[in-house]
Amino acid sequence: MHLLSIDSLSDDQIATILAEAQLWFDCNRQPSRNDRRLDGLTVVNAFFENSTRTLVSFAIAAQRLGAQVVTLPVEASSVKKGETLEDTARTLGAMQPDVMVIRHGSTGAPAEVAAVAGCPVINAGDGTGEHPTQALLDAATLQRHFGRVAGLTVAICGDIKHSRVARSNAKLLRRLGAEVRLAGPPQLMPDGASALVVDEAIEGADAVMMLRVQRERLEDELGDSPGEFLELYGLTAERLARAAPGAVVMHPGPINRGVEIDGALADGERSLILTQVEMGVAVRMACLDLLTASRRGA
Ligand code: CP
């Protein structure tokens, strides 16, 4: 089994991951953690694109369950000598890891790796494709805060066009019964999608998830200055006042403070951003448990 997309998971598997993540979240706050169910297994992290949260949380998740973690140092690897992704995947697979976690700038790269790896592959974010474990941790964070996902209204705002987070979240949150509203500047909406005005999307929403403006994937689409972007499309206190009473603020990170979100809101009492990060470890523990179950005979 691979975890390449939210579509890779059955409803039962999603429910199992979300339920188990809540247990790991509590367990991770305890001083003694001694569940070593992945003892003897090896997890390879191969991140061809930068990451802080996903890379480190997968490493912590695997180690907390007793696995060995090896991180491919991409910049110092034979990738830099021109080795293809497929040859790199075959090479890593020949070392008999038990899971490969792949982040790549090309959409579909984790699926290419999965075709030759010989072990379960997890998509840790591929180009403008998907980021399934981010969506799972976002859903688990909402579930922890509200006690449910079904019936919530979630506004996802910003650079929808380039966002794998938005794509995975829209799939998952809708499957779980939430209303998902996508909004952003017209030039940052997917081709053919109608652009909901950010103010309309936030109106009455239970959660406002702001997306990072992906400067590395933008060419000339963003003509506005950072301050103008915040004023026109970003999350300000005035905009958040339109949301439901008790609405929460979310962001997958990293944040461009003063661009898509006022920094004070990111740090404010309605922000779940650091809960999302903490939940990232718990969700990835649940995913590693699920994907290695058959190898462990569990
Ligand atoms: N949310 C997320 O994927 O963050 P990183 O790029 O730091 O992993």
GROMACS .gro file of C-alpha atoms and ligand atoms in nm:
model
  306
    1MET     CA    1   0.000   0.000   0.000
    2HIS     CA    2   0.118   0.352  -0.084
    3LEU     CA    3  -0.010   0.688   0.043
    4LEU     CA    4   0.017   0.905  -0.267
    5SER     CA    5  -0.312   1.093  -0.251
    6ILE     CA    6  -0.617   1.121  -0.029
    7ASP     CA    7  -0.773   0.890  -0.291
    8SER     CA    8  -0.526   0.619  -0.180
    9LEU     CA    9  -0.721   0.582   0.145
   10SER     CA   10  -1.054   0.412   0.212
   11ASP     CA   11  -1.301   0.577   0.447
   12ASP     CA   12  -1.212   0.317   0.711
   13GLN     CA   13  -0.840   0.387   0.676
   14ILE     CA   14  -0.901   0.761   0.713
   15ALA     CA   15  -1.108   0.700   1.026
   16THR     CA   16  -0.836   0.474   1.168
   17ILE     CA   17  -0.561   0.732   1.104
   18LEU     CA   18  -0.762   1.016   1.257
   19ALA     CA   19  -0.859   0.815   1.565
   20GLU     CA   20  -0.508   0.682   1.619
   21ALA     CA   21  -0.360   1.030   1.573
   22GLN     CA   22  -0.563   1.159   1.868
   23LEU     CA   23  -0.414   0.883   2.085
   24TRP     CA   24  -0.059   0.953   1.969
   25PHE     CA   25  -0.114   1.328   2.027
   26ASP     CA   26  -0.189   1.259   2.395
   27CYS     CA   27   0.084   0.997   2.422
   28ASN     CA   28   0.346   1.233   2.275
   29ARG     CA   29   0.287   1.473   2.564
   30GLN     CA   30   0.374   1.206   2.820
   31PRO     CA   31   0.734   1.193   2.946
   32SER     CA   32   0.769   0.818   2.887
   33ARG     CA   33   0.682   0.679   2.548
   34ASN     CA   34   0.779   0.322   2.489
   35ASP     CA   35   0.570   0.192   2.200
   36ARG     CA   36   0.832   0.038   1.972
   37ARG     CA   37   0.602  -0.124   1.718
   38LEU     CA   38   0.829  -0.027   1.424
   39ASP     CA   39   1.139  -0.172   1.593
   40GLY     CA   40   1.377  -0.311   1.329
   41LEU     CA   41   1.217  -0.119   1.039
   42THR     CA   42   1.391   0.147   0.832
   43VAL     CA   43   1.227   0.463   0.701
   44VAL     CA   44   1.404   0.660   0.426
   45ASN     CA   45   1.324   1.030   0.395
   46ALA     CA   46   1.408   1.159   0.047
   47PHE     CA   47   1.318   1.527   0.023
   48PHE     CA   48   1.407   1.685  -0.311
   49GLU     CA   49   1.236   2.008  -0.203
   50ASN     CA   50   1.284   2.209   0.114
   51SER     CA   51   1.087   2.123   0.426
   52THR     CA   52   1.098   2.181   0.800
   53ARG     CA   53   0.769   2.047   0.939
   54THR     CA   54   0.715   1.744   0.719
   55LEU     CA   55   1.075   1.623   0.716
   56VAL     CA   56   1.133   1.655   1.089
   57SER     CA   57   0.790   1.526   1.192
   58PHE     CA   58   0.827   1.212   0.978
   59ALA     CA   59   1.167   1.152   1.139
   60ILE     CA   60   1.031   1.203   1.490
   61ALA     CA   61   0.724   0.992   1.416
   62ALA     CA   62   0.932   0.700   1.290
   63GLN     CA   63   1.180   0.722   1.577
   64ARG     CA   64   0.906   0.741   1.840
   65LEU     CA   65   0.778   0.409   1.705
   66GLY     CA   66   1.124   0.254   1.718
   67ALA     CA   67   1.219   0.269   1.348
   68GLN     CA   68   1.558   0.369   1.213
   69VAL     CA   69   1.546   0.684   1.000
   70VAL     CA   70   1.781   0.757   0.712
   71THR     CA   71   1.761   1.093   0.538
   72LEU     CA   72   1.896   1.115   0.184
   73PRO     CA   73   2.115   1.425   0.169
   74VAL     CA   74   1.985   1.526  -0.173
   75GLU     CA   75   2.227   1.815  -0.226
   76ALA     CA   76   2.525   1.587  -0.160
   77SER     CA   77   2.383   1.285  -0.341
   78SER     CA   78   2.425   1.136  -0.687
   79VAL     CA   79   2.111   1.323  -0.788
   80LYS     CA   80   2.354   1.610  -0.839
   81LYS     CA   81   2.553   1.393  -1.082
   82GLY     CA   82   2.243   1.354  -1.295
   83GLU     CA   83   2.103   1.026  -1.165
   84THR     CA   84   1.738   1.004  -1.261
   85LEU     CA   85   1.457   0.987  -1.009
   86GLU     CA   86   1.375   0.633  -1.121
   87ASP     CA   87   1.735   0.516  -1.081
   88THR     CA   88   1.756   0.688  -0.742
   89ALA     CA   89   1.435   0.514  -0.633
   90ARG     CA   90   1.555   0.173  -0.756
   91THR     CA   91   1.887   0.227  -0.576
   92LEU     CA   92   1.725   0.321  -0.247
   93GLY     CA   93   1.477   0.035  -0.287
   94ALA     CA   94   1.763  -0.214  -0.332
   95MET     CA   95   1.871  -0.130   0.025
   96GLN     CA   96   1.543  -0.285   0.148
   97PRO     CA   97   1.389   0.003   0.342
   98ASP     CA   98   1.042  -0.052   0.482
   99VAL     CA   99   0.897   0.289   0.389
  100MET     CA  100   1.011   0.573   0.163
  101VAL     CA  101   0.884   0.925   0.228
  102ILE     CA  102   0.919   1.140  -0.083
  103ARG     CA  103   0.887   1.515  -0.134
  104HIS     CA  104   0.951   1.641  -0.485
  105GLY     CA  105   0.891   1.951  -0.693
  106SER     CA  106   0.744   1.751  -0.980
  107THR     CA  107   0.382   1.651  -0.959
  108GLY     CA  108   0.357   1.272  -0.975
  109ALA     CA  109   0.716   1.204  -0.864
  110PRO     CA  110   0.615   0.994  -0.558
  111ALA     CA  111   0.403   0.774  -0.787
  112GLU     CA  112   0.707   0.721  -1.012
  113VAL     CA  113   0.907   0.619  -0.706
  114ALA     CA  114   0.627   0.389  -0.586
  115ALA     CA  115   0.632   0.206  -0.919
  116VAL     CA  116   0.989   0.081  -0.861
  117ALA     CA  117   1.062   0.119  -0.487
  118GLY     CA  118   0.949  -0.224  -0.367
  119CYS     CA  119   0.817  -0.080  -0.041
  120PRO     CA  120   0.535   0.151   0.071
  121VAL     CA  121   0.584   0.512  -0.045
  122ILE     CA  122   0.434   0.819   0.121
  123ASN     CA  123   0.385   1.141  -0.072
  124ALA     CA  124   0.519   1.420   0.147
  125GLY     CA  125   0.419   1.683  -0.110
  126ASP     CA  126   0.461   1.670  -0.487
  127GLY     CA  127   0.471   1.987  -0.695
  128THR     CA  128   0.121   2.122  -0.728
  129GLY     CA  129  -0.024   1.774  -0.679
  130GLU     CA  130  -0.109   1.662  -0.327
  131HIS     CA  131   0.010   1.665   0.032
  132PRO     CA  132  -0.210   1.397   0.189
  133THR     CA  133  -0.052   1.385   0.535
  134GLN     CA  134  -0.095   1.763   0.566
  135ALA     CA  135  -0.467   1.726   0.499
  136LEU     CA  136  -0.490   1.441   0.749
  137LEU     CA  137  -0.321   1.648   1.019
  138ASP     CA  138  -0.546   1.943   0.940
  139ALA     CA  139  -0.856   1.725   0.971
  140ALA     CA  140  -0.726   1.576   1.297
  141THR     CA  141  -0.659   1.927   1.431
  142LEU     CA  142  -1.014   2.035   1.348
  143GLN     CA  143  -1.150   1.718   1.503
  144ARG     CA  144  -0.952   1.780   1.820
  145HIS     CA  145  -1.072   2.139   1.851
  146PHE     CA  146  -1.436   2.104   1.746
  147GLY     CA  147  -1.492   1.736   1.826
  148ARG     CA  148  -1.598   1.678   1.464
  149VAL     CA  149  -1.528   1.771   1.103
  150ALA     CA  150  -1.873   1.697   0.958
  151GLY     CA  151  -2.083   2.010   0.934
  152LEU     CA  152  -1.795   2.255   0.969
  153THR     CA  153  -1.741   2.529   0.713
  154VAL     CA  154  -1.375   2.567   0.620
  155ALA     CA  155  -1.254   2.859   0.409
  156ILE     CA  156  -0.925   2.785   0.233
  157CYS     CA  157  -0.784   3.111   0.103
  158GLY     CA  158  -0.488   3.229  -0.099
  159ASP     CA  159  -0.275   3.064  -0.364
  160ILE     CA  160  -0.516   2.782  -0.451
  161LYS     CA  161  -0.363   2.729  -0.797
  162HIS     CA  162  -0.025   2.613  -0.671
  163SER     CA  163  -0.143   2.453  -0.347
  164ARG     CA  164  -0.117   2.078  -0.299
  165VAL     CA  165  -0.242   2.144   0.055
  166ALA     CA  166  -0.566   2.293  -0.081
  167ARG     CA  167  -0.612   2.003  -0.323
  168SER     CA  168  -0.572   1.734  -0.055
  169ASN     CA  169  -0.775   1.927   0.201
  170ALA     CA  170  -1.064   1.989  -0.036
  171LYS     CA  171  -1.081   1.615  -0.108
  172LEU     CA  172  -1.049   1.501   0.252
  173LEU     CA  173  -1.260   1.761   0.432
  174ARG     CA  174  -1.546   1.716   0.184
  175ARG     CA  175  -1.526   1.338   0.228
  176LEU     CA  176  -1.556   1.395   0.601
  177GLY     CA  177  -1.867   1.609   0.557
  178ALA     CA  178  -1.730   1.963   0.581
  179GLU     CA  179  -1.823   2.248   0.349
  180VAL     CA  180  -1.503   2.371   0.185
  181ARG     CA  181  -1.486   2.714   0.025
  182LEU     CA  182  -1.186   2.797  -0.194
  183ALA     CA  183  -1.102   3.163  -0.245
  184GLY     CA  184  -0.815   3.371  -0.372
  185PRO     CA  185  -0.701   3.624  -0.625
  186PRO     CA  186  -0.829   3.531  -0.974
  187GLN     CA  187  -0.472   3.477  -1.100
  188LEU     CA  188  -0.407   3.229  -0.817
  189MET     CA  189  -0.716   3.014  -0.877
  190PRO     CA  190  -0.693   2.695  -1.089
  191ASP     CA  191  -0.780   2.740  -1.455
  192GLY     CA  192  -1.153   2.733  -1.503
  193ALA     CA  193  -1.234   2.777  -1.133
  194SER     CA  194  -1.448   3.067  -1.030
  195ALA     CA  195  -1.279   3.292  -0.775
  196LEU     CA  196  -1.479   3.335  -0.460
  197VAL     CA  197  -1.398   3.666  -0.296
  198VAL     CA  198  -1.201   3.602   0.025
  199ASP     CA  199  -1.447   3.807   0.233
  200GLU     CA  200  -1.738   3.592   0.109
  201ALA     CA  201  -1.553   3.269   0.177
  202ILE     CA  202  -1.475   3.372   0.535
  203GLU     CA  203  -1.831   3.484   0.611
  204GLY     CA  204  -1.960   3.255   0.886
  205ALA     CA  205  -1.673   3.004   0.846
  206ASP     CA  206  -1.570   2.789   1.142
  207ALA     CA  207  -1.210   2.768   1.026
  208VAL     CA  208  -1.005   2.996   0.806
  209MET     CA  209  -0.708   2.821   0.651
  210MET     CA  210  -0.468   3.061   0.486
  211LEU     CA  211  -0.221   2.935   0.228
  212ARG     CA  212   0.133   3.045   0.170
  213VAL     CA  213   0.193   3.258  -0.135
  214GLN     CA  214   0.435   3.027  -0.315
  215ARG     CA  215   0.689   3.271  -0.446
  216GLU     CA  216   0.903   2.982  -0.579
  217ARG     CA  217   0.621   2.863  -0.807
  218LEU     CA  218   0.502   3.207  -0.918
  219GLU     CA  219   0.632   3.380  -1.222
  220ASP     CA  220   0.465   3.710  -1.301
  221GLU     CA  221   0.125   3.621  -1.160
  222LEU     CA  222   0.166   3.826  -0.846
  223GLY     CA  223   0.209   4.189  -0.931
  224ASP     CA  224   0.096   4.330  -0.600
  225SER     CA  225   0.330   4.428  -0.319
  226PRO     CA  226   0.310   4.217   0.001
  227GLY     CA  227   0.113   4.489   0.183
  228GLU     CA  228  -0.135   4.516  -0.102
  229PHE     CA  229  -0.180   4.138  -0.106
  230LEU     CA  230  -0.265   4.137   0.266
  231GLU     CA  231  -0.511   4.421   0.222
  232LEU     CA  232  -0.685   4.267  -0.080
  233TYR     CA  233  -0.672   3.893  -0.007
  234GLY     CA  234  -0.498   3.820   0.323
  235LEU     CA  235  -0.628   3.746   0.671
  236THR     CA  236  -0.663   4.066   0.873
  237ALA     CA  237  -0.850   4.119   1.199
  238GLU     CA  238  -1.129   4.291   1.004
  239ARG     CA  239  -1.172   3.991   0.774
  240LEU     CA  240  -1.157   3.739   1.057
  241ALA     CA  241  -1.442   3.928   1.227
  242ARG     CA  242  -1.666   3.801   0.944
  243ALA     CA  243  -1.609   3.437   1.048
  244ALA     CA  244  -1.828   3.246   1.291
  245PRO     CA  245  -1.791   3.323   1.661
  246GLY     CA  246  -1.517   3.094   1.787
  247ALA     CA  247  -1.367   3.050   1.440
  248VAL     CA  248  -1.010   2.925   1.431
  249VAL     CA  249  -0.712   3.028   1.219
  250MET     CA  250  -0.503   2.767   1.042
  251HIS     CA  251  -0.201   2.772   0.810
  252PRO     CA  252   0.011   2.477   0.692
  253GLY     CA  253   0.328   2.689   0.717
  254PRO     CA  254   0.572   2.826   0.649
  255ILE     CA  255   0.404   3.164   0.693
  256ASN     CA  256   0.471   3.480   0.498
  257ARG     CA  257   0.388   3.722   0.778
  258GLY     CA  258   0.226   4.037   0.650
  259VAL     CA  259   0.151   3.878   0.310
  260GLU     CA  260  -0.125   3.616   0.336
  261ILE     CA  261  -0.176   3.663   0.712
  262ASP     CA  262  -0.130   3.934   0.970
  263GLY     CA  263   0.143   3.797   1.199
  264ALA     CA  264  -0.056   3.889   1.511
  265LEU     CA  265  -0.337   3.655   1.401
  266ALA     CA  266  -0.092   3.373   1.337
  267ASP     CA  267   0.028   3.413   1.697
  268GLY     CA  268  -0.314   3.490   1.844
  269GLU     CA  269  -0.538   3.287   2.071
  270ARG     CA  270  -0.754   3.169   1.781
  271SER     CA  271  -0.458   3.026   1.596
  272LEU     CA  272  -0.422   2.646   1.574
  273ILE     CA  273  -0.101   2.668   1.371
  274LEU     CA  274   0.127   2.511   1.632
  275THR     CA  275  -0.138   2.248   1.713
  276GLN     CA  276  -0.125   2.159   1.343
  277VAL     CA  277   0.252   2.113   1.373
  278GLU     CA  278   0.216   1.899   1.685
  279MET     CA  279  -0.059   1.695   1.522
  280GLY     CA  280   0.176   1.639   1.227
  281VAL     CA  281   0.390   1.403   1.435
  282ALA     CA  282   0.084   1.214   1.563
  283VAL     CA  283  -0.074   1.175   1.219
  284ARG     CA  284   0.252   1.057   1.066
  285MET     CA  285   0.290   0.798   1.343
  286ALA     CA  286  -0.057   0.671   1.252
  287CYS     CA  287   0.029   0.666   0.880
  288LEU     CA  288   0.356   0.479   0.936
  289ASP     CA  289   0.172   0.230   1.156
  290LEU     CA  290  -0.090   0.170   0.886
  291LEU     CA  291   0.155   0.141   0.597
  292THR     CA  292   0.386  -0.103   0.774
  293ALA     CA  293   0.113  -0.320   0.929
  294SER     CA  294   0.132  -0.594   0.666
  295ARG     CA  295   0.515  -0.603   0.675
  296ARG     CA  296   0.499  -0.646   1.052
  297GLY     CA  297   0.225  -0.907   1.028
  298ALA     CA  298   0.009  -0.675   1.241
  299CP      N1  299   0.338   2.231   0.572
  299CP      C1  300   0.454   2.188   0.520
  299CP      O1  301   0.456   2.101   0.432
  299CP      O2  302   0.563   2.250   0.573
  299CP      P1  303   0.714   2.216   0.533
  299CP      O3  304   0.734   2.262   0.392
  299CP      O4  305   0.799   2.292   0.632
  299CP      O5  306   0.731   2.067   0.543
   0.00000   0.00000   0.00000
